[in-house]
Structure formats: structure tokens, C-alpha cells
Coordinates of C-alpha atoms (C1' of nucleotides) in Angstrom, one line a residue:
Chain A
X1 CA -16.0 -29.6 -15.1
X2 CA -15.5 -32.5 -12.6
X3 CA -17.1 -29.9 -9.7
X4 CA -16.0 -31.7 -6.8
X5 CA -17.8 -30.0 -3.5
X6 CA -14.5 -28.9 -1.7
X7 CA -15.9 -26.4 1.4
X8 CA -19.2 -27.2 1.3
X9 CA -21.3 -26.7 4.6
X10 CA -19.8 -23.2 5.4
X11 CA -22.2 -20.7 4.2
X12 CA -24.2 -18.7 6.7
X13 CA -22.8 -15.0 7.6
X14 CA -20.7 -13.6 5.8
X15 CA -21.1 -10.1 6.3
X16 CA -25.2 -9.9 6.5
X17 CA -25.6 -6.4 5.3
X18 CA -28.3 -3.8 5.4
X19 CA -31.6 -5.2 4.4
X20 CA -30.7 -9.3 4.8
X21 CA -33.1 -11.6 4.4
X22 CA -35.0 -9.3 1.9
X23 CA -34.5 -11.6 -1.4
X24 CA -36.0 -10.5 -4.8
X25 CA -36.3 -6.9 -6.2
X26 CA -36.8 -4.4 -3.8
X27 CA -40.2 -2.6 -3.6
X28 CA -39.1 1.1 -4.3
X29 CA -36.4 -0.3 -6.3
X30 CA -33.4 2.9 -6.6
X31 CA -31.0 1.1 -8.8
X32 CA -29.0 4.7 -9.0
X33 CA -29.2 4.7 -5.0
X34 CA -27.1 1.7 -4.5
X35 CA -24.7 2.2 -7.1
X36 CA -23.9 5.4 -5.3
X37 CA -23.1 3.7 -2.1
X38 CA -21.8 0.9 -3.3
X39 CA -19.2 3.8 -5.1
X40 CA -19.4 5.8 -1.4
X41 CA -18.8 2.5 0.3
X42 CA -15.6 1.9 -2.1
X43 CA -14.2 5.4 -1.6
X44 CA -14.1 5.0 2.2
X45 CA -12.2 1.9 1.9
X46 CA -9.9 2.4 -1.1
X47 CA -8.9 5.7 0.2
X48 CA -6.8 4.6 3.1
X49 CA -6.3 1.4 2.6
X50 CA -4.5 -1.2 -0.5
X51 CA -6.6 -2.5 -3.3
X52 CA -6.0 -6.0 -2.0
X53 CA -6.1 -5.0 2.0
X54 CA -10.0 -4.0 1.4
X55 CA -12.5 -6.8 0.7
X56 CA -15.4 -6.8 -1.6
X57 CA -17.9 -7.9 1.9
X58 CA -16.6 -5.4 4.1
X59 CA -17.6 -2.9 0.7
X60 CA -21.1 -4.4 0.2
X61 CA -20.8 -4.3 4.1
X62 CA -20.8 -0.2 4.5
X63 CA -23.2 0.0 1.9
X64 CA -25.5 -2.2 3.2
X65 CA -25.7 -4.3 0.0
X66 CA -25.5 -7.7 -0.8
X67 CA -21.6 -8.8 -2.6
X68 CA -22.8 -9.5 -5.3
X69 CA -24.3 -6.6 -6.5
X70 CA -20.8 -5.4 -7.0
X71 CA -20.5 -7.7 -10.2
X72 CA -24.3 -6.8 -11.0
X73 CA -23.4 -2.7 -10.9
X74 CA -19.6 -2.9 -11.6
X75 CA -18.8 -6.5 -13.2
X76 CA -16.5 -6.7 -10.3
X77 CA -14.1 -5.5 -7.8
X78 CA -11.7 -4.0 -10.1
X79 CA -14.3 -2.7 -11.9
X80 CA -16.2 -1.0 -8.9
X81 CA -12.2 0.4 -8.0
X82 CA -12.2 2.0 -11.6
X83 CA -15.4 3.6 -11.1
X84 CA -14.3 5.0 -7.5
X85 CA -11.2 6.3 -9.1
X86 CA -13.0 7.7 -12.2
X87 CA -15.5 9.2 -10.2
X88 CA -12.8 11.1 -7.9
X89 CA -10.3 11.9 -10.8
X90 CA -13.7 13.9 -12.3
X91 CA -14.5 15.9 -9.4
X92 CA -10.7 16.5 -9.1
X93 CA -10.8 17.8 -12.3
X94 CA -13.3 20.0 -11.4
X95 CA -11.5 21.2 -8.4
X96 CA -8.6 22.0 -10.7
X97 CA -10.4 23.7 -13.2
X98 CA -11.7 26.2 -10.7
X99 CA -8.3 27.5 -9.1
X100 CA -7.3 31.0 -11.0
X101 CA -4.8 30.3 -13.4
X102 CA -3.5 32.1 -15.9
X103 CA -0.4 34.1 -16.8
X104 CA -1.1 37.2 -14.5
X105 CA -1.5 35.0 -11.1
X106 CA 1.0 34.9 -8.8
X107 CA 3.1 31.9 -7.3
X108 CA 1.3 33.1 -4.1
X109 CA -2.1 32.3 -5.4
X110 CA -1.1 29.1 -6.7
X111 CA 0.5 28.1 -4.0
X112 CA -2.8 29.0 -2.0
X113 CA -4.8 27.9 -4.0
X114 CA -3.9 24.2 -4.3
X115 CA -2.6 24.4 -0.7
X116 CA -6.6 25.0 0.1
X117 CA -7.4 22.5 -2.4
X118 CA -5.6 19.9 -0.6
X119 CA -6.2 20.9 2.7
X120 CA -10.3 20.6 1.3
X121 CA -9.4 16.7 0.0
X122 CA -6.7 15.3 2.0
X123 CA -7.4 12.2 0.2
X124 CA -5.7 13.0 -2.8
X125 CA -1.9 12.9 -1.8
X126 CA -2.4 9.8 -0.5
X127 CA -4.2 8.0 -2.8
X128 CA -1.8 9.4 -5.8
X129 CA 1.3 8.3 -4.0
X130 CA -0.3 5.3 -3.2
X131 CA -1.5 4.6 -6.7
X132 CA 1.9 5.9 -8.4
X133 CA 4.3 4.5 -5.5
X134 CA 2.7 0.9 -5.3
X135 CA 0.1 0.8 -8.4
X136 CA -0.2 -2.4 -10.2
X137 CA 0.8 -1.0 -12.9
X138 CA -2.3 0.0 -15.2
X139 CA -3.9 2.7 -12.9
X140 CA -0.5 4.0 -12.5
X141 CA -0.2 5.0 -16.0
X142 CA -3.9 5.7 -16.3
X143 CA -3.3 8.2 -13.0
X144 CA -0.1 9.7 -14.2
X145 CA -1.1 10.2 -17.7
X146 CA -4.8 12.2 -15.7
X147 CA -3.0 14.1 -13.3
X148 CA 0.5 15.5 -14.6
X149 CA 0.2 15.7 -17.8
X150 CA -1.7 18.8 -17.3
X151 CA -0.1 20.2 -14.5
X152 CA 3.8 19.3 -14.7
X153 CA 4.1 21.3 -18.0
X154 CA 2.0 24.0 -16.8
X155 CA 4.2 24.2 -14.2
X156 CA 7.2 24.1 -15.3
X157 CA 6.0 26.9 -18.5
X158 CA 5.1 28.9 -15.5
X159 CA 8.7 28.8 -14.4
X160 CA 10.4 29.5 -17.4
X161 CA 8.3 32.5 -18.0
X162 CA 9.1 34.2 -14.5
X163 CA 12.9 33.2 -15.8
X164 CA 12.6 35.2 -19.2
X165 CA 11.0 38.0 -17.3
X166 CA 13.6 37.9 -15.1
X167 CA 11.7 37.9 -11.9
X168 CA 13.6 34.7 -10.8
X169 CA 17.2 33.2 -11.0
X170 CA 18.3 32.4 -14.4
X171 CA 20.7 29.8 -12.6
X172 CA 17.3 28.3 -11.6
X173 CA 16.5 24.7 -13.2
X174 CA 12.9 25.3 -14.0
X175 CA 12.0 21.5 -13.6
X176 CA 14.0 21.2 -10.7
X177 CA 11.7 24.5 -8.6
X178 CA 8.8 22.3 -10.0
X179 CA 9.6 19.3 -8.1
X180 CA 10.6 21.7 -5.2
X181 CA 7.5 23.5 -5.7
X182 CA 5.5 20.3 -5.4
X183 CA 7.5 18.7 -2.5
X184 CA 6.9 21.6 -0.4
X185 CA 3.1 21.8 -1.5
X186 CA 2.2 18.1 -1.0
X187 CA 4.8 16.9 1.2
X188 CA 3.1 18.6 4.6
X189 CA 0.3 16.4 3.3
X190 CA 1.2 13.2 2.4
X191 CA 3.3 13.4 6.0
X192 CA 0.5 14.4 8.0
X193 CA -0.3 11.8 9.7
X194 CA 3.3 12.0 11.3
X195 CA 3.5 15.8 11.5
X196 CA 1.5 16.0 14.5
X197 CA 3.3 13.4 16.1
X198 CA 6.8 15.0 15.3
X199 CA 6.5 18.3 15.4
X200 CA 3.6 19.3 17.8
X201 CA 1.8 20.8 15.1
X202 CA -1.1 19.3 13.6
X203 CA -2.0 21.3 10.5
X204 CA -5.6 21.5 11.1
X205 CA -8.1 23.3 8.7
X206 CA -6.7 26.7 10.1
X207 CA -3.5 26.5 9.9
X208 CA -3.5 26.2 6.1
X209 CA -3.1 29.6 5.2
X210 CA -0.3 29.7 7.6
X211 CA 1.4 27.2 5.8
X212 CA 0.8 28.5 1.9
X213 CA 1.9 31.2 3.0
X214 CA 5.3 30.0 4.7
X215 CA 5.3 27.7 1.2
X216 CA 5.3 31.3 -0.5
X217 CA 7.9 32.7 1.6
X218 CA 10.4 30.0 1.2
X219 CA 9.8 29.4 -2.3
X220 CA 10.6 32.9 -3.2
X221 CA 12.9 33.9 -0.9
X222 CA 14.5 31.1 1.4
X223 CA 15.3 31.1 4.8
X224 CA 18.0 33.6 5.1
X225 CA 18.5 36.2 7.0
X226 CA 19.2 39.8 5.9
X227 CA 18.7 42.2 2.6
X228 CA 16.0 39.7 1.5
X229 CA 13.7 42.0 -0.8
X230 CA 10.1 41.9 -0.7
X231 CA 9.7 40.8 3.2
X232 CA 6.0 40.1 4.0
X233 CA 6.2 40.5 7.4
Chain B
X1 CA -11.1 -30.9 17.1
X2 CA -13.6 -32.6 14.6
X3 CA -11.0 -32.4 11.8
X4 CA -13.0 -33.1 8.7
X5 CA -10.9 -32.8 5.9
X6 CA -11.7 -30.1 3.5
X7 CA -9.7 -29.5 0.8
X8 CA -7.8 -33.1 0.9
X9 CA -6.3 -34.3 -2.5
X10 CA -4.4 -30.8 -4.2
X11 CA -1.2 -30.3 -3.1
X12 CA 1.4 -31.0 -5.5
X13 CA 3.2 -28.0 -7.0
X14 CA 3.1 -25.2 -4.5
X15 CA 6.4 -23.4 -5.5
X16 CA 8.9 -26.0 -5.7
X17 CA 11.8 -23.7 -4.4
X18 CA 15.4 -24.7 -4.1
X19 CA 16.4 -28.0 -2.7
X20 CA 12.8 -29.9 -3.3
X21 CA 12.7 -33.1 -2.2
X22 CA 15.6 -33.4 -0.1
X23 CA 14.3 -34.0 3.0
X24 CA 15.5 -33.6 6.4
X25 CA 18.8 -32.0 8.1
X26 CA 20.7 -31.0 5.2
X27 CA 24.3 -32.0 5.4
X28 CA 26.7 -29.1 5.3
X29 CA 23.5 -27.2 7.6
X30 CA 24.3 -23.6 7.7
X31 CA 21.1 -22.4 9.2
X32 CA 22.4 -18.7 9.3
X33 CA 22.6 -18.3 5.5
X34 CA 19.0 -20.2 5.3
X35 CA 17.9 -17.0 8.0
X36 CA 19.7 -14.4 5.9
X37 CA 18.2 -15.2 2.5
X38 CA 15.0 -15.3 4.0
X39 CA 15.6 -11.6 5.5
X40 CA 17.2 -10.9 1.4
X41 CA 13.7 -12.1 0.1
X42 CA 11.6 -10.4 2.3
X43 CA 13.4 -7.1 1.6
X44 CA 13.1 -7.4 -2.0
X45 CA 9.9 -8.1 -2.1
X46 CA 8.1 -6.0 0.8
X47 CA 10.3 -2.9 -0.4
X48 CA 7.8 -2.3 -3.3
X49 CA 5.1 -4.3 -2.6
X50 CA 2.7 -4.5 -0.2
X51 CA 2.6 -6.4 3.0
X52 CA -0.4 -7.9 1.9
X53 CA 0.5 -8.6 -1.7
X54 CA 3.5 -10.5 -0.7
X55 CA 2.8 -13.9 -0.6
X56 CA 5.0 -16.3 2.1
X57 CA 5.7 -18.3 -1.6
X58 CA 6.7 -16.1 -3.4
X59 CA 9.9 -15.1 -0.6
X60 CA 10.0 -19.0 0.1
X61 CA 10.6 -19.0 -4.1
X62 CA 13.0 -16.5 -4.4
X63 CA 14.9 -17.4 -1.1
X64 CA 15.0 -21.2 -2.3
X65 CA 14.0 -22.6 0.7
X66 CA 10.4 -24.1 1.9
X67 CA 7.7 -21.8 3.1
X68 CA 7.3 -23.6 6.5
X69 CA 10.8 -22.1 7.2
X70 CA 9.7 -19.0 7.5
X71 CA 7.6 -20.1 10.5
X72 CA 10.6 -22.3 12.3
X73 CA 12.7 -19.0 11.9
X74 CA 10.5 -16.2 12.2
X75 CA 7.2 -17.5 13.6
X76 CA 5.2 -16.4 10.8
X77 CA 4.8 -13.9 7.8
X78 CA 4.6 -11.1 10.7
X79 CA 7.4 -11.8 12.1
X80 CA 9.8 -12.2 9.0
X81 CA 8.1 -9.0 7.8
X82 CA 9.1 -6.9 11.7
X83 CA 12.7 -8.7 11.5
X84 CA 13.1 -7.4 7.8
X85 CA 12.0 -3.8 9.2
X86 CA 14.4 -4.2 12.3
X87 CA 17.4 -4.7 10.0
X88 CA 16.5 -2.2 7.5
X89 CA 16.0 0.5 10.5
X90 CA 19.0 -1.0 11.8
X91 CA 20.9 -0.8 8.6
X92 CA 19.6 3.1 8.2
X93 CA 20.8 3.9 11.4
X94 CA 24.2 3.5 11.0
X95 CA 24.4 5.2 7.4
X96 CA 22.5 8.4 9.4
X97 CA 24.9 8.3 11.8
X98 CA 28.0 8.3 9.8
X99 CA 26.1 11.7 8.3
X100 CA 28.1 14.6 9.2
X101 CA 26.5 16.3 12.0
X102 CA 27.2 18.6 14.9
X103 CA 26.5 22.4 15.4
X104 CA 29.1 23.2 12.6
X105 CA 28.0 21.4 9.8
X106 CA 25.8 23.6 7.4
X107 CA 22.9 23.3 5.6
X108 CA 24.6 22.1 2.4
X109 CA 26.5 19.4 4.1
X110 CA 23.4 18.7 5.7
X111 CA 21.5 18.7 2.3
X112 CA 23.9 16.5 0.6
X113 CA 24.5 14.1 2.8
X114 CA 20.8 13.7 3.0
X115 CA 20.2 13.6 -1.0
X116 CA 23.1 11.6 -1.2
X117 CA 22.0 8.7 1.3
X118 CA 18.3 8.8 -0.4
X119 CA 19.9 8.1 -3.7
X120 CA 21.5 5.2 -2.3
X121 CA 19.2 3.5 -0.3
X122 CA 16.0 4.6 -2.6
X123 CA 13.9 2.5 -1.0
X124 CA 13.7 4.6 1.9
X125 CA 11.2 7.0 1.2
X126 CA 9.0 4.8 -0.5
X127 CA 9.0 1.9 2.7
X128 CA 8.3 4.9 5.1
X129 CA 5.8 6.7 2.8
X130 CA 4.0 3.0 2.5
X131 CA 4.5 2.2 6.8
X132 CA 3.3 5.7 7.3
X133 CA 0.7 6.4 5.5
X134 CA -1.2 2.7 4.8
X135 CA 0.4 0.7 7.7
X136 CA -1.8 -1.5 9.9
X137 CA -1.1 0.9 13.0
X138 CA 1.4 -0.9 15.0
X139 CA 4.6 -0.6 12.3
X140 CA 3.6 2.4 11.9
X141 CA 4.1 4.1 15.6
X142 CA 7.5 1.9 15.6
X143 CA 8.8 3.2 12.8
X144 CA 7.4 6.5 13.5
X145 CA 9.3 6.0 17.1
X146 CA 12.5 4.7 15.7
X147 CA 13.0 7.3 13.2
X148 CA 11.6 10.3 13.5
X149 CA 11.9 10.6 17.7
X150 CA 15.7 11.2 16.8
X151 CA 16.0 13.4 13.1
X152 CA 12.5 15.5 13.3
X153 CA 13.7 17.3 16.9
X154 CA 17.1 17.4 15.7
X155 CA 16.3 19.2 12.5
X156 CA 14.2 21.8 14.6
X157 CA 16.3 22.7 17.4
X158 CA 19.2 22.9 14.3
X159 CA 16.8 25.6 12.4
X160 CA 16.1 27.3 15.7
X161 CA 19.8 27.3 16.5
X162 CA 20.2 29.8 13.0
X163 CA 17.4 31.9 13.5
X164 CA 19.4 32.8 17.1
X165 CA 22.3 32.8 15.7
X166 CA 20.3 35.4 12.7
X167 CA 21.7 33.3 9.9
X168 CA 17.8 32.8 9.3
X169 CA 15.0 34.8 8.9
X170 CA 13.4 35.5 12.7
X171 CA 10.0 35.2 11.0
X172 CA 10.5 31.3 10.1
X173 CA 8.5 28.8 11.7
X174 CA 11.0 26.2 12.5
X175 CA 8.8 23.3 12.5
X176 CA 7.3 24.8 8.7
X177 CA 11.0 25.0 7.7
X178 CA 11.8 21.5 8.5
X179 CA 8.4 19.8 7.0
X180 CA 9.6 22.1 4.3
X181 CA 13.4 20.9 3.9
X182 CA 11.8 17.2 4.2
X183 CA 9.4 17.9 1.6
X184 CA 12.5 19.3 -1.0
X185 CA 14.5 16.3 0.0
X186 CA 12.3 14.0 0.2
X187 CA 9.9 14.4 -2.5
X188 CA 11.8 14.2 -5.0
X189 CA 12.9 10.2 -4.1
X190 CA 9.2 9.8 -3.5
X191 CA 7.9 11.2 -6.7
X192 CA 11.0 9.4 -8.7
X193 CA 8.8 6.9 -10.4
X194 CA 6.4 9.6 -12.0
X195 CA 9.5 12.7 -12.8
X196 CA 11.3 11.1 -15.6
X197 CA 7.8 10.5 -17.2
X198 CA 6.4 14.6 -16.6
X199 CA 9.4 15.9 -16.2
X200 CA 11.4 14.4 -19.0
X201 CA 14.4 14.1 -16.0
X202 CA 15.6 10.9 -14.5
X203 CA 17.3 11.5 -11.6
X204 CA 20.1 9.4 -12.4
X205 CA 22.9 9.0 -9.8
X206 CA 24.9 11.7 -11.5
X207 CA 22.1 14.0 -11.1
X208 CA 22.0 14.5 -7.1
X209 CA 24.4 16.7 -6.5
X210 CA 22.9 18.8 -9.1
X211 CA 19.4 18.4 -7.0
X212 CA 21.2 18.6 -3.5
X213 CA 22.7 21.8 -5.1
X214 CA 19.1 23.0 -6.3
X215 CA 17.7 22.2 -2.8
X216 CA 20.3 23.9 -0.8
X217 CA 20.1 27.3 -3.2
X218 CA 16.1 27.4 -3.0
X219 CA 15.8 26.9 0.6
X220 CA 18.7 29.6 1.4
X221 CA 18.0 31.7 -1.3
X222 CA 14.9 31.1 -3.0
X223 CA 13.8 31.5 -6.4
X224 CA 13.7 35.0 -6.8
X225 CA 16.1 37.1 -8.7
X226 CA 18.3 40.7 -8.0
X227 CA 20.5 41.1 -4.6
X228 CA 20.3 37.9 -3.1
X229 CA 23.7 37.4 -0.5
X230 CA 25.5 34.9 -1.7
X231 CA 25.2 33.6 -5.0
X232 CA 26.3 29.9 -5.9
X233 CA 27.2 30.6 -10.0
Chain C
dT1 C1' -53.5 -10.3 -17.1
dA2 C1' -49.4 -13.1 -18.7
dA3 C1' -44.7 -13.0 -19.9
dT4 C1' -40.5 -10.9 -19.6
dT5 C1' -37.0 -8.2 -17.6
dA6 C1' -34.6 -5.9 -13.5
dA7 C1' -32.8 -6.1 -9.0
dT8 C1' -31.7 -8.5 -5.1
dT9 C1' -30.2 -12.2 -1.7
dA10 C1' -28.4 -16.6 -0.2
dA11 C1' -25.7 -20.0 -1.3
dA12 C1' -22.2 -22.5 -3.7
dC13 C1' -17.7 -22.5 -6.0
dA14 C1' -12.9 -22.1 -6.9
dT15 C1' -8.9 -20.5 -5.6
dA16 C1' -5.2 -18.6 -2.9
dT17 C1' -3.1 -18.0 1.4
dA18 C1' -0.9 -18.4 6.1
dA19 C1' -0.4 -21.7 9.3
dT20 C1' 0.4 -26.2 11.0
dT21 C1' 1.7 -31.0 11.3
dA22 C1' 4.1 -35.3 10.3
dA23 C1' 7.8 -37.4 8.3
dT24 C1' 12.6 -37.4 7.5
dT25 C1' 17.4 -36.8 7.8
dA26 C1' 21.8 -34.8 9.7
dA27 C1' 24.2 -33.2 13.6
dA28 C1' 25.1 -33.0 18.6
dA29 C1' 25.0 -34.9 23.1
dG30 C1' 25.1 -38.7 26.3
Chain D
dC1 C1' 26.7 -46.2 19.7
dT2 C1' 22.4 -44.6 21.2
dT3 C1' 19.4 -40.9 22.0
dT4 C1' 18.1 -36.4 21.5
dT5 C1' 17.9 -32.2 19.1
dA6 C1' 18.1 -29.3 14.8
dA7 C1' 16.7 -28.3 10.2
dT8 C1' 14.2 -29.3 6.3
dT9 C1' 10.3 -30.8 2.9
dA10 C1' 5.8 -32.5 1.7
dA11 C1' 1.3 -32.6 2.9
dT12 C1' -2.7 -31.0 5.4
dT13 C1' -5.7 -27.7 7.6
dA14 C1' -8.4 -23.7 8.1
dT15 C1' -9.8 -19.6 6.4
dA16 C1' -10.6 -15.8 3.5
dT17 C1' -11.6 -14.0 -0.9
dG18 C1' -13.6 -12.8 -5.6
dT19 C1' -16.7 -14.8 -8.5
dT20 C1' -20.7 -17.2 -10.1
dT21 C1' -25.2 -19.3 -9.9
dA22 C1' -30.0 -20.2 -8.6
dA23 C1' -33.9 -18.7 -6.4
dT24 C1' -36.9 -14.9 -5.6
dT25 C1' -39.6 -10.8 -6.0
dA26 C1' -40.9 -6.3 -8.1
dA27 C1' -41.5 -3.7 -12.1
dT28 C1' -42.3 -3.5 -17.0
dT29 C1' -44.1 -4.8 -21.2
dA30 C1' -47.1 -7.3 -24.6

DNA sequence: TAATTAATTAAACATATAATTAATTAAAAG
DNA sequence: CTTTTAATTAATTATATGTTTAATTAATTA
């Protein structure tokens, strides 16, 4: 510990949040309150932009807190990024657990019903892919192991039962209509920031039905023309 | 210009890279290859990590050279990172347009010529997905510009072409049906670092003409069993 | 009421990074 | 052959960031 001053003399603003100037504990002192935005303040940031794009002031910054209270609530910045995606991976959960599910519901309702789900938190796509896609590693797993470890094999069960029933192909390579079935399901999502640009379309809150049920369509019956049975039109 | 010295005294080992300590003009000077492995670095490195979490050392490192190259021969990080993007668009540009194409072609060729360029340049998807979606803003309308001005309308006026023609269903939304054939095609490639672990399926090279196959059957046919024209077994 | 604990800010610290500059050597031009 | 230009490295600069600490004030406890 030689402690050598190297930038000494900078100090002064760095980000003078909220209540500056207000030192010691606060008079009506909500620890729970700050928390909560300092977890609010961490969702806005993490959820469009890179772990390492968003900085720990520009957090304490939004939530009108001081930086350090990040290490006092949190221990630190990854630990405040575990609590945001903790806190989201919950409510997801809960989400989830509402949808119908169940042997007797149809790929129409589950196509619906996490067509709405998405539409209601456009968030998730991109923070999966972003966390799968480009994770460090650790939340990757933690994500993967969350997320589809639940709802691949469901899936994918789903499909194999329709198969034995015979209500689809038996040429059909159930893991294979999974991965379709997600790629049409999320990809309108993840894209959407370029959908409206390409295709004059924007996909607003209205036009979600419109698209489950085009998802519906196509899954079960394609794009071709002719004896097609079961048209919804 | 007050110019008091900060953090004077350090130094030392900052990446030693290559050819440390030979100074000046190097003798057989080939400034092209110098360029080039700087371009090879930066590709390796920003494909599947972050603009931001790629350090000007690290490609400096693994290109051999110094770090204050990358400024004499691309002005910057910035400006290594937009000449890496202009040779990778560059570099897509002619494998799309050696892709079969034309009014004749169908949606099988199309499919598999598609699958088949996504499994060999798999870093694709992923570099758009990470432009698009988390970009700073000005990437992204380039490479929003340079790609999908040309394939998105293309794709369209293609579906809309069938549905005249009544090789398609008159009740598709073309625009729907293209999102939808990106999101079978695409997804996949996207979603490859997560399927081999749900899906217990790797997506090998072997394996995309089985999923160009699956793609092609599900978005002509569907999934659904019992008189469907034109059966692939 | 006195002592301790909780919550908060401002400031300092350590480190990493992109950018720049100065020195140095080879090649090219005159 | 001399001068200028090109290419390269080492060192410096400036800045941003996550973390830590010290001071400060309110609440809690003894």
C-alpha cells in the first residue's frame, strides 16, 4: 500500500443526483424505496442497452441516488444486474404460469397466448437474446437453465403428442416445429425495431392478434394455395 | 494547455504484441498486410463481442501490431470497427448475390440457399441481431440501409408475385409471410448457442439441409396432417 | 439521554481505456 | 547523397469507470 495520489483534484460532479447535497440519513428514511429505484433505474438501462455500455452513475443518476448506494443495497454493479434480472425472471415466471396450458389447449391458444405475452413485455426477446447471444457466460447459463428448461420440453412433448394423435405429419421433426414454432413467435419481436422500417408495418399493440393468428395459420397449414383443410377465413 | 501530468510513471507492459521494440519503418514494410490483420482482428473479436467490450489491445494483441496503428490506419477504434462492418457487408453482398434468384426460382431454392449461406457465415445473424437491436443508432440505420433496403422488398413483392399467380393462399399477408420465412430461417442461426443445450440437437453442418428441408415443408405445408398437395416423403 | 447502528453523500482511489505524441527507422524522392 | 515521407513502437495524456472510504445525520437501542 504505497497509495500514491494519481488523479487527485478531479472530484466535483459527477452525476449530482436527486437529493445532492443532503449528506447523512435521510429524515423519512425508506430504505425499501430506494432499493426499488435503484432496481427500476437498472431495468431501464440494462434492458436496451450492454452490461458494460450502462454505467453505475447514469443508474444512481435515474434513480436519483447517490453511486454508492449501489454497493450499500446490492454489493455492487453486478450484483444490482443480478437483482434486476432476478427480479424480471420472477415476474416472468409469473406471466408464464398464467397462460392456459395443458393437454386440451390448442396450438392457437398458445400461440396467442405468448404472442400477447410478448407483445405485453417486449423486453424479453431482447434481453434473452442479448443475454444468450452475447452473455458473459454465467447469466447465460443461469438464463438458459430459467427459461427453457421448462418450456423447450414442454414444447416439444406438445408436439409429439399432436404426432401420436395423428393430428400432424408424422414426417414432422418435433424439435425442429419447436424451433419453427419459436422463430415465428419471437422472431417478429426481436426484429421489431426493423420491421417498421422494412415492411411498412409496425406491429403496434393492435396488430398482435393479427399476427398470432397469421403465426397459427402458417404453422398449421403453410402458405399454399388450394384444398388446404380447416381454412379460417 | 496546462498539461499537468497525471498518471506519469506506469507504462511498461501494455500488451507487448508482435514485433515489440523494433522501432521505426520496418524493413520489408508491407503496410497492406499490417491493414488486413487489423480488419482479421477486429472481425474476430467484434463478431461476438461487443463494441464496447472490445478493447483497441486486445485486436492490437491478436493482430501483432501496436495499438497506435489502429489510429494511423483507421483513425480510431470507430473507424476500424465501420471498415470491419464495410467489408463484412461487402463480403455478404456478393455471397447473396451469387444466391439463385429471379422469378423462377422457388421457395426451396430460395430456402436453401438461405440456410445454407447462414451456416456458413454464422456470424451473420448474431452481428445483425447485436447492430440491430443494441447498436448506438448510426450502425444501425446503415446496416439497416445496406441490407434490408434490397432483401426485405424483394422477399415481399416475391410472396405477392405467388399469391397472384394462386400458388399461395389469397388470404396471406405478404409482409407476415416474410417476417415469418425470416423468423424460420433465421432463428434457428440465432438461437444456435441455446438448441443443442434444450433441444439436445446441434445443428451441425450436416444438419441444414435437413432444417432447410423442415423450413420449406412447414411454410408450404404446415404441420398438419391428412390431404395436404404435395407431400415431400 | 447516551451509545450504537443505519442510511446517505462527497470525495478519493485504482484501474482500464482510447487517443495522442515523440522518437525512431526504413523507404522514396529530389 | 540529402531530404522528405511512411510506418512503427514506446510513452504520455485525458478521461471514464467501479469501488472504497470518511464524514455526516437520523433512527434505534441501552
Amino acid at each position: 500500500m504505497t497509495s500514491k495520489p494519481l488523479n487527485a483534484g478531479n472530484a466535483g460532479n459527477a452525476g449530482n443526483a436527486g437529493n445532492a447535497g443532503n449528506v447523512g440519513r435521510p429524515v423519512g428514511g425508506d430504505s425499501e424505496r430506494v432499493r426499488n429505484q435503484l432496481l427500476d433505474a437498472a431495468r431501464q438501462h440494462f434492458l436496451d442497452r450492454d452490461f458494460k455500455a450502462v454505467s453505475l452513475r447514469q443508474i444512481a443518476d435515474t434513480a436519483g441516488v447517490n453511486p454508492a448506494m449501489v454497493k450499500y443495497y446490492f454489493g455492487g454493479k453486478r450484483g444490482l444486474y443480478l437483482a434486476m434480472v432476478d427480479s424480471m425472471l420472477r415476474q416472468l415466471e409469473e406471466r408464464l404460469s398464467a397462460l392456459p396450458r395443458g393437454a386440451e389447449i390448442s396450438v392457437s391458444e398458445f400461440i396467442h397466448g405468448y404472442t400477447a405475452l410478448l407483445a405485453a413485455n417486449p423486453w424479453w426477446p431482447n434481453f434473452i437474446v442479448r443475454e444468450v447471444l452475447f452473455g458473459d457466460g454465467e447469466l447465460r447459463e443461469e438464463v438458459i437453465g430459467k427459461f427453457m428448461q421448462h418450456i423447450g420440453p414442454r414444447l416439444i412433448g406438445r408436439v409429439e403428442e399432436e404426432i401420436t394423435l395423428g393430428n400432424y405429419r408424422d414426417n414432422l421433426d418435433p424439435s425442429l416445429a419447436v424451433i419453427s414454432l419459436l422463430g415465428v413467435t419471437l422472431f417478429p419481436f426481436i426484429a421489431a425495431p426493423i420491421i417498421g422500417r422494412i415492411f411498412k408495418r409496425e406491429l403496434g399493440p393492435d396488430d398482435v392478434n393479427e399476427l398470432a393468428q397469421h403465426n397459427t395459420a402458417l404453422f398449421l397449414q403453410g402458405v399454399l394455395a388450394g384444398p388446404s383443410p380447416g381454412a379460417t377465413s
